[in-house]
mmCIF file of C-alpha atoms in Angstrom:
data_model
loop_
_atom_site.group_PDB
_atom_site.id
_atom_site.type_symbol
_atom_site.label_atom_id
_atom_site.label_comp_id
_atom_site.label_asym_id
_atom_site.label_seq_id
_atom_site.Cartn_x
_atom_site.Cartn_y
_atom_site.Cartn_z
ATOM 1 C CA UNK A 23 -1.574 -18.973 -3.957
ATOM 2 C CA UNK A 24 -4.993 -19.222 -3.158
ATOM 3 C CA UNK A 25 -4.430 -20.468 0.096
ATOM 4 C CA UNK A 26 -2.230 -17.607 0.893
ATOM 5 C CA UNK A 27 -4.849 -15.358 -0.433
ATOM 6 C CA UNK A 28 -7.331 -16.349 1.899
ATOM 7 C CA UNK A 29 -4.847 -16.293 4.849
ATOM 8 C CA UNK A 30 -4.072 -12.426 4.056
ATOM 9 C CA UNK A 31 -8.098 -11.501 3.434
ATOM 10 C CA UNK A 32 -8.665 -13.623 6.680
ATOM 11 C CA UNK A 33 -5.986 -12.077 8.766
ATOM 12 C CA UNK A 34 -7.102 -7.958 7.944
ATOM 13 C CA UNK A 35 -10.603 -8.676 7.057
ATOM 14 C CA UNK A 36 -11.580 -7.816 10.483
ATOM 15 C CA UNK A 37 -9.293 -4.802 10.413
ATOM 16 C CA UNK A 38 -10.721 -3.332 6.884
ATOM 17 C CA UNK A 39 -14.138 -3.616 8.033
ATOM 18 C CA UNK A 40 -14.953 -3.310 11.557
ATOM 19 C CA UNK A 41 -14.240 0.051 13.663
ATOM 20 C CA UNK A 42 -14.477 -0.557 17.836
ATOM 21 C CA UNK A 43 -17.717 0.793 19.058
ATOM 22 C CA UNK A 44 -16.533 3.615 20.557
ATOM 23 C CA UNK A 45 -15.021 5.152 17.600
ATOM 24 C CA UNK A 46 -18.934 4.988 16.012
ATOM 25 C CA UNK A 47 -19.872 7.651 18.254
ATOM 26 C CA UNK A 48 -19.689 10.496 16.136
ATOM 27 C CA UNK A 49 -17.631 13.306 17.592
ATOM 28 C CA UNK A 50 -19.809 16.484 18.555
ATOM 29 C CA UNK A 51 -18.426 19.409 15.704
ATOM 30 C CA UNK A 52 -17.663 22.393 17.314
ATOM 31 C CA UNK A 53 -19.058 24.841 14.750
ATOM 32 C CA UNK A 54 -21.953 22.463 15.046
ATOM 33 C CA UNK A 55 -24.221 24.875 16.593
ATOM 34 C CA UNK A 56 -23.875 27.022 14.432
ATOM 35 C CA UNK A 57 -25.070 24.547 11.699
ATOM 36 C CA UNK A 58 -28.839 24.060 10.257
ATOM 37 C CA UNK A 59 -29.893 20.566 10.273
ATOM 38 C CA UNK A 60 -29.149 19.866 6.462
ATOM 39 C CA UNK A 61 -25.619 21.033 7.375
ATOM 40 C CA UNK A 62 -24.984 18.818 10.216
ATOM 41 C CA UNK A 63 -23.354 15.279 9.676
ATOM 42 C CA UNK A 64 -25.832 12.934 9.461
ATOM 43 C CA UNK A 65 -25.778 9.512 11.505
ATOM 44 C CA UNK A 66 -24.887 6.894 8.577
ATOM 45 C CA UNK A 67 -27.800 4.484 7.516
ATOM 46 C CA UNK A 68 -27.499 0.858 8.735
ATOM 47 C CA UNK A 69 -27.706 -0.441 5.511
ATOM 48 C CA UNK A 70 -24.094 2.119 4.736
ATOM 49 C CA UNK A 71 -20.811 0.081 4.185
ATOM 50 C CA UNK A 72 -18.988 -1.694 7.323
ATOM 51 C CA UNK A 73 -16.191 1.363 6.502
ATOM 52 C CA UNK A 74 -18.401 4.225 6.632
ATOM 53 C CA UNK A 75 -16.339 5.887 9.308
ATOM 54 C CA UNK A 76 -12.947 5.268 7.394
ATOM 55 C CA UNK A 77 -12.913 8.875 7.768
ATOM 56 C CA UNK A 78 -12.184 9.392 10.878
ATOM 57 C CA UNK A 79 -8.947 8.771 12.881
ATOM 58 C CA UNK A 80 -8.329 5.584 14.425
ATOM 59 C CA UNK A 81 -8.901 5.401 17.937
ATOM 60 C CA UNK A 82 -5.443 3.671 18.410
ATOM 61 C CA UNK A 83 -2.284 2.376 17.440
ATOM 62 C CA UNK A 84 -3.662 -0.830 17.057
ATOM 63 C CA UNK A 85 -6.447 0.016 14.404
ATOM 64 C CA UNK A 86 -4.016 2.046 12.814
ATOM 65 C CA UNK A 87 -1.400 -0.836 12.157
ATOM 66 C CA UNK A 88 -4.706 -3.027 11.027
ATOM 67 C CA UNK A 89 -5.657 -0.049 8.440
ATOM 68 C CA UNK A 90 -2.408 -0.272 6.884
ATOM 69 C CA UNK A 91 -2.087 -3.578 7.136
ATOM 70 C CA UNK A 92 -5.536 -3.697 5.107
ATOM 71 C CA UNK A 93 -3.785 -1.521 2.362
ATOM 72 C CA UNK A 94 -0.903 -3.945 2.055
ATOM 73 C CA UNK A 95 -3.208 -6.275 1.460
ATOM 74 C CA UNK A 96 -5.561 -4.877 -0.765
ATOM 75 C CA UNK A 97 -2.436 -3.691 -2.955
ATOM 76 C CA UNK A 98 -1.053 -7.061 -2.846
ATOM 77 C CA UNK A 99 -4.102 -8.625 -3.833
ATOM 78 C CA UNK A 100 -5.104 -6.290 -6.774
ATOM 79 C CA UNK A 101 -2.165 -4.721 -8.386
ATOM 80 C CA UNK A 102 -0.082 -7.009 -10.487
ATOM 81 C CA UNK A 103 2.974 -5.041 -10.221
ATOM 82 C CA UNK A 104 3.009 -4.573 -6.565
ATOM 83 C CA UNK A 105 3.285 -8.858 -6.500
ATOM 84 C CA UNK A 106 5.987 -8.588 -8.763
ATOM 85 C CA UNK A 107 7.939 -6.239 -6.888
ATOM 86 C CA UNK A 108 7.545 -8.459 -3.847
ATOM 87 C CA UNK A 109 8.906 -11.165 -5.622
ATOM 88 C CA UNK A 110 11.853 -9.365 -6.966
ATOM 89 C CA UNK A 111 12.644 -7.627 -3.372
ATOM 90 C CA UNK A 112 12.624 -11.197 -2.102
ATOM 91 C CA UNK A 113 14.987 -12.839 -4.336
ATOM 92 C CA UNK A 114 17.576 -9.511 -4.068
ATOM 93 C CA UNK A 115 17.421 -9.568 -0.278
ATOM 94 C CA UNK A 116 17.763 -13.702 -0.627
ATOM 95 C CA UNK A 117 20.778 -13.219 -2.666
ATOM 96 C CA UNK A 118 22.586 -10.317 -1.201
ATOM 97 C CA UNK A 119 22.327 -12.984 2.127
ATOM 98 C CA UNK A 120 23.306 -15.579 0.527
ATOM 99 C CA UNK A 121 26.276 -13.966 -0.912
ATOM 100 C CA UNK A 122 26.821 -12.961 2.615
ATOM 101 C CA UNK A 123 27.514 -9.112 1.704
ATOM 102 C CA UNK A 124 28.055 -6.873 4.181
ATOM 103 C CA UNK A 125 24.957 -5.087 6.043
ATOM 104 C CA UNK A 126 25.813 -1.568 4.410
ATOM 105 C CA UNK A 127 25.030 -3.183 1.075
ATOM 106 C CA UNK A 128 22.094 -4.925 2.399
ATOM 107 C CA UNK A 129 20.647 -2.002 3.939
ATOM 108 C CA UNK A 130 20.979 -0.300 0.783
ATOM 109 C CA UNK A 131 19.133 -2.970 -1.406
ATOM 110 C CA UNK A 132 16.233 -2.450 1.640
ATOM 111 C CA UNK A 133 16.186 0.624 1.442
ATOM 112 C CA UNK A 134 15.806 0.726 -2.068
ATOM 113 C CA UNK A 135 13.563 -1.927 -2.425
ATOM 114 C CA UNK A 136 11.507 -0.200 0.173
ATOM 115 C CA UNK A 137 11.773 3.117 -2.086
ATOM 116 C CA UNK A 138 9.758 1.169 -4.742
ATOM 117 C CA UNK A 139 7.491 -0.600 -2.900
ATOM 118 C CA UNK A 140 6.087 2.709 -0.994
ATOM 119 C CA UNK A 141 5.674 4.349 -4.584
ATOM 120 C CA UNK A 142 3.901 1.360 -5.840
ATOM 121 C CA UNK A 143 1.508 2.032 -2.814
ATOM 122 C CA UNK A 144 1.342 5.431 -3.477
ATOM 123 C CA UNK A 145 0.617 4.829 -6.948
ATOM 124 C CA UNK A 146 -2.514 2.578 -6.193
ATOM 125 C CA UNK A 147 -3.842 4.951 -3.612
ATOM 126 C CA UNK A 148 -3.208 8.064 -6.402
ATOM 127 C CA UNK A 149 -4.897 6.079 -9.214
ATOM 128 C CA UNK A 150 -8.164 4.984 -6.825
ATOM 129 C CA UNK A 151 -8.628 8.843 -5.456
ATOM 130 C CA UNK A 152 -8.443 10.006 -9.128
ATOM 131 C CA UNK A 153 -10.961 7.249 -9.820
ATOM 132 C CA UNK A 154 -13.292 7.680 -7.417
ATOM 133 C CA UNK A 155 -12.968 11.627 -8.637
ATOM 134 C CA UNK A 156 -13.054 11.099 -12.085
ATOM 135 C CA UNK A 157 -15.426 8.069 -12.652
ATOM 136 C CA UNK A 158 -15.991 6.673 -15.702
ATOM 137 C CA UNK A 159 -15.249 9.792 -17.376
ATOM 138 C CA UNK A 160 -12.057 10.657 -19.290
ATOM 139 C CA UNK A 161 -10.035 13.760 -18.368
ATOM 140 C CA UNK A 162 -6.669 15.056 -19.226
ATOM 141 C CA UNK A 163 -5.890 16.211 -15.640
ATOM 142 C CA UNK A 164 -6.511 12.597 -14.713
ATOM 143 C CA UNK A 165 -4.646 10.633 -16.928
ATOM 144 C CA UNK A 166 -1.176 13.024 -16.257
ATOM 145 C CA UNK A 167 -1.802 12.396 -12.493
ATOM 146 C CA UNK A 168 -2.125 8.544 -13.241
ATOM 147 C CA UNK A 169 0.925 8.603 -15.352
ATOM 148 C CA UNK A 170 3.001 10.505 -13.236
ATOM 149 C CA UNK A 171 2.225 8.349 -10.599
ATOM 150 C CA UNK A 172 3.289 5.336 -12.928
ATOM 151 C CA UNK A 173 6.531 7.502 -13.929
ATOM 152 C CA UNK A 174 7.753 7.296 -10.248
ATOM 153 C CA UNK A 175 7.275 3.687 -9.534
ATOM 154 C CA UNK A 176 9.675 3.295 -13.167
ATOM 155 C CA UNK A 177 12.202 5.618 -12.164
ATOM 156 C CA UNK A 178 12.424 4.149 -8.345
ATOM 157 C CA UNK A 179 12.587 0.509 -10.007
ATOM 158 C CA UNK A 180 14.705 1.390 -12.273
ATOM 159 C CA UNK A 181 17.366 2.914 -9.350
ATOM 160 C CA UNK A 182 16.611 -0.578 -7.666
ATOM 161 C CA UNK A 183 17.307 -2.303 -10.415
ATOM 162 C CA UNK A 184 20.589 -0.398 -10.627
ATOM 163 C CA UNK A 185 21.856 -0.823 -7.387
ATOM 164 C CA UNK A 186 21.024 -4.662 -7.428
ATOM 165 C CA UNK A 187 23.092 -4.741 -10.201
ATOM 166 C CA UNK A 188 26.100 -2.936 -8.919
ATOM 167 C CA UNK A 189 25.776 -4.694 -5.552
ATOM 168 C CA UNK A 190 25.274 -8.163 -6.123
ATOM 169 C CA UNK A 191 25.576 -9.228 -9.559
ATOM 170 C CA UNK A 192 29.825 -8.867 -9.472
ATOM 171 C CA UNK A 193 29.694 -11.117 -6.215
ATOM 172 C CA UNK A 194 27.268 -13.259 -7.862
ATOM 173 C CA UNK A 195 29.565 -13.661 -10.892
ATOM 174 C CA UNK A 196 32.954 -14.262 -8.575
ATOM 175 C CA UNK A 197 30.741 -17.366 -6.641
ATOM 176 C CA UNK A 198 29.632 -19.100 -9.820
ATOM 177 C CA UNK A 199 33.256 -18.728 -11.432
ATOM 178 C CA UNK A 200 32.508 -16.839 -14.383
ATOM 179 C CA UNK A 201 34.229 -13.717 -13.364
ATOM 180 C CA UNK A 202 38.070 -13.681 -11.704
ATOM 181 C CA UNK A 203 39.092 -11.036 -9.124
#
């Protein structure tokens, strides 16, 4: 697991950190003249994070892929749930294959699966905005975003969970002989 670890962190570490030297130009604001100097965006410090232009948009399609592709792996290496979820998508896609069902079903199980692990995503990005807003300081606002966040990752896994059932578990019965149609 480890190994795999490293693998992931080696293959987007380039991509979460590093932005193309052209896109370090900063962009000339239009209202900029306009602007005093204390209003104006300052040129970042070089001792600033490697992502201190995160803000702005990608210069391609490329960088964009590798920003996501960051995400997934951030989210894959931090949130516990998001692993699980992998795990469980892989053994339902595994078995509906196995069981040879037909690609209707299959897409279904995708797209479900899918369903979940977006919201999962969405999740982590909701809870790290409302911590980065928040801090270390509690407030009520905060914890009902956090938990309604939460709320839709259960309710999509537990759809998932659903149609796995109703999809594969019947065929899975009829193969291992424990159920006669």
């Amino acid at each position: 697991m480890l190994r795999f670890r490293r693998l992931l962190l080696s293959v987007f570490r380039r991509a979460a950190l590093d932005v193309p030297s052209r896109a370090r130009r900063f962009p000339r604001h239009p209202s900029s003249a306009l602007m005093n100097d204390s209003q104006k965006p300052q040129k970042p410090s070089p001792s600033a994070t490697r992502r201190d232009q995160a803000w702005k948009i990608a210069p391609n399609l490329l960088i964009s892929f590798r920003y996501a592709g960051a995400g997934l792996v951030h989210t894959f290496l931090t949130q516990r749930n998001f692993r699980l979820h992998t795990v469980v998508a892989v053994v339902a896609i595994g078995l509906g294959v196995g069981l040879q069902r037909p690609p209707v079903e299959l897409a279904l199980v995708g797209l479900t699966i899918g369903l979940v692990l977006a919201l999962e995503l969405l999740n982590t990005a909701i809870e790290s905005v409302v911590d980065l807003t928040v801090g270390k300081n509690y407030h009520d606002l905060a914890k009902v975003a956090k938990d309604c966040a939460a709320a839709a990752v259960l309710m999509a896994a537990i759809v998932a969970v659903l149609v796995g059932v109703v999809l594969l578990v019947p065929p899975l019965l009829v193969t291992l002989g424990w159920w006669g149609v």
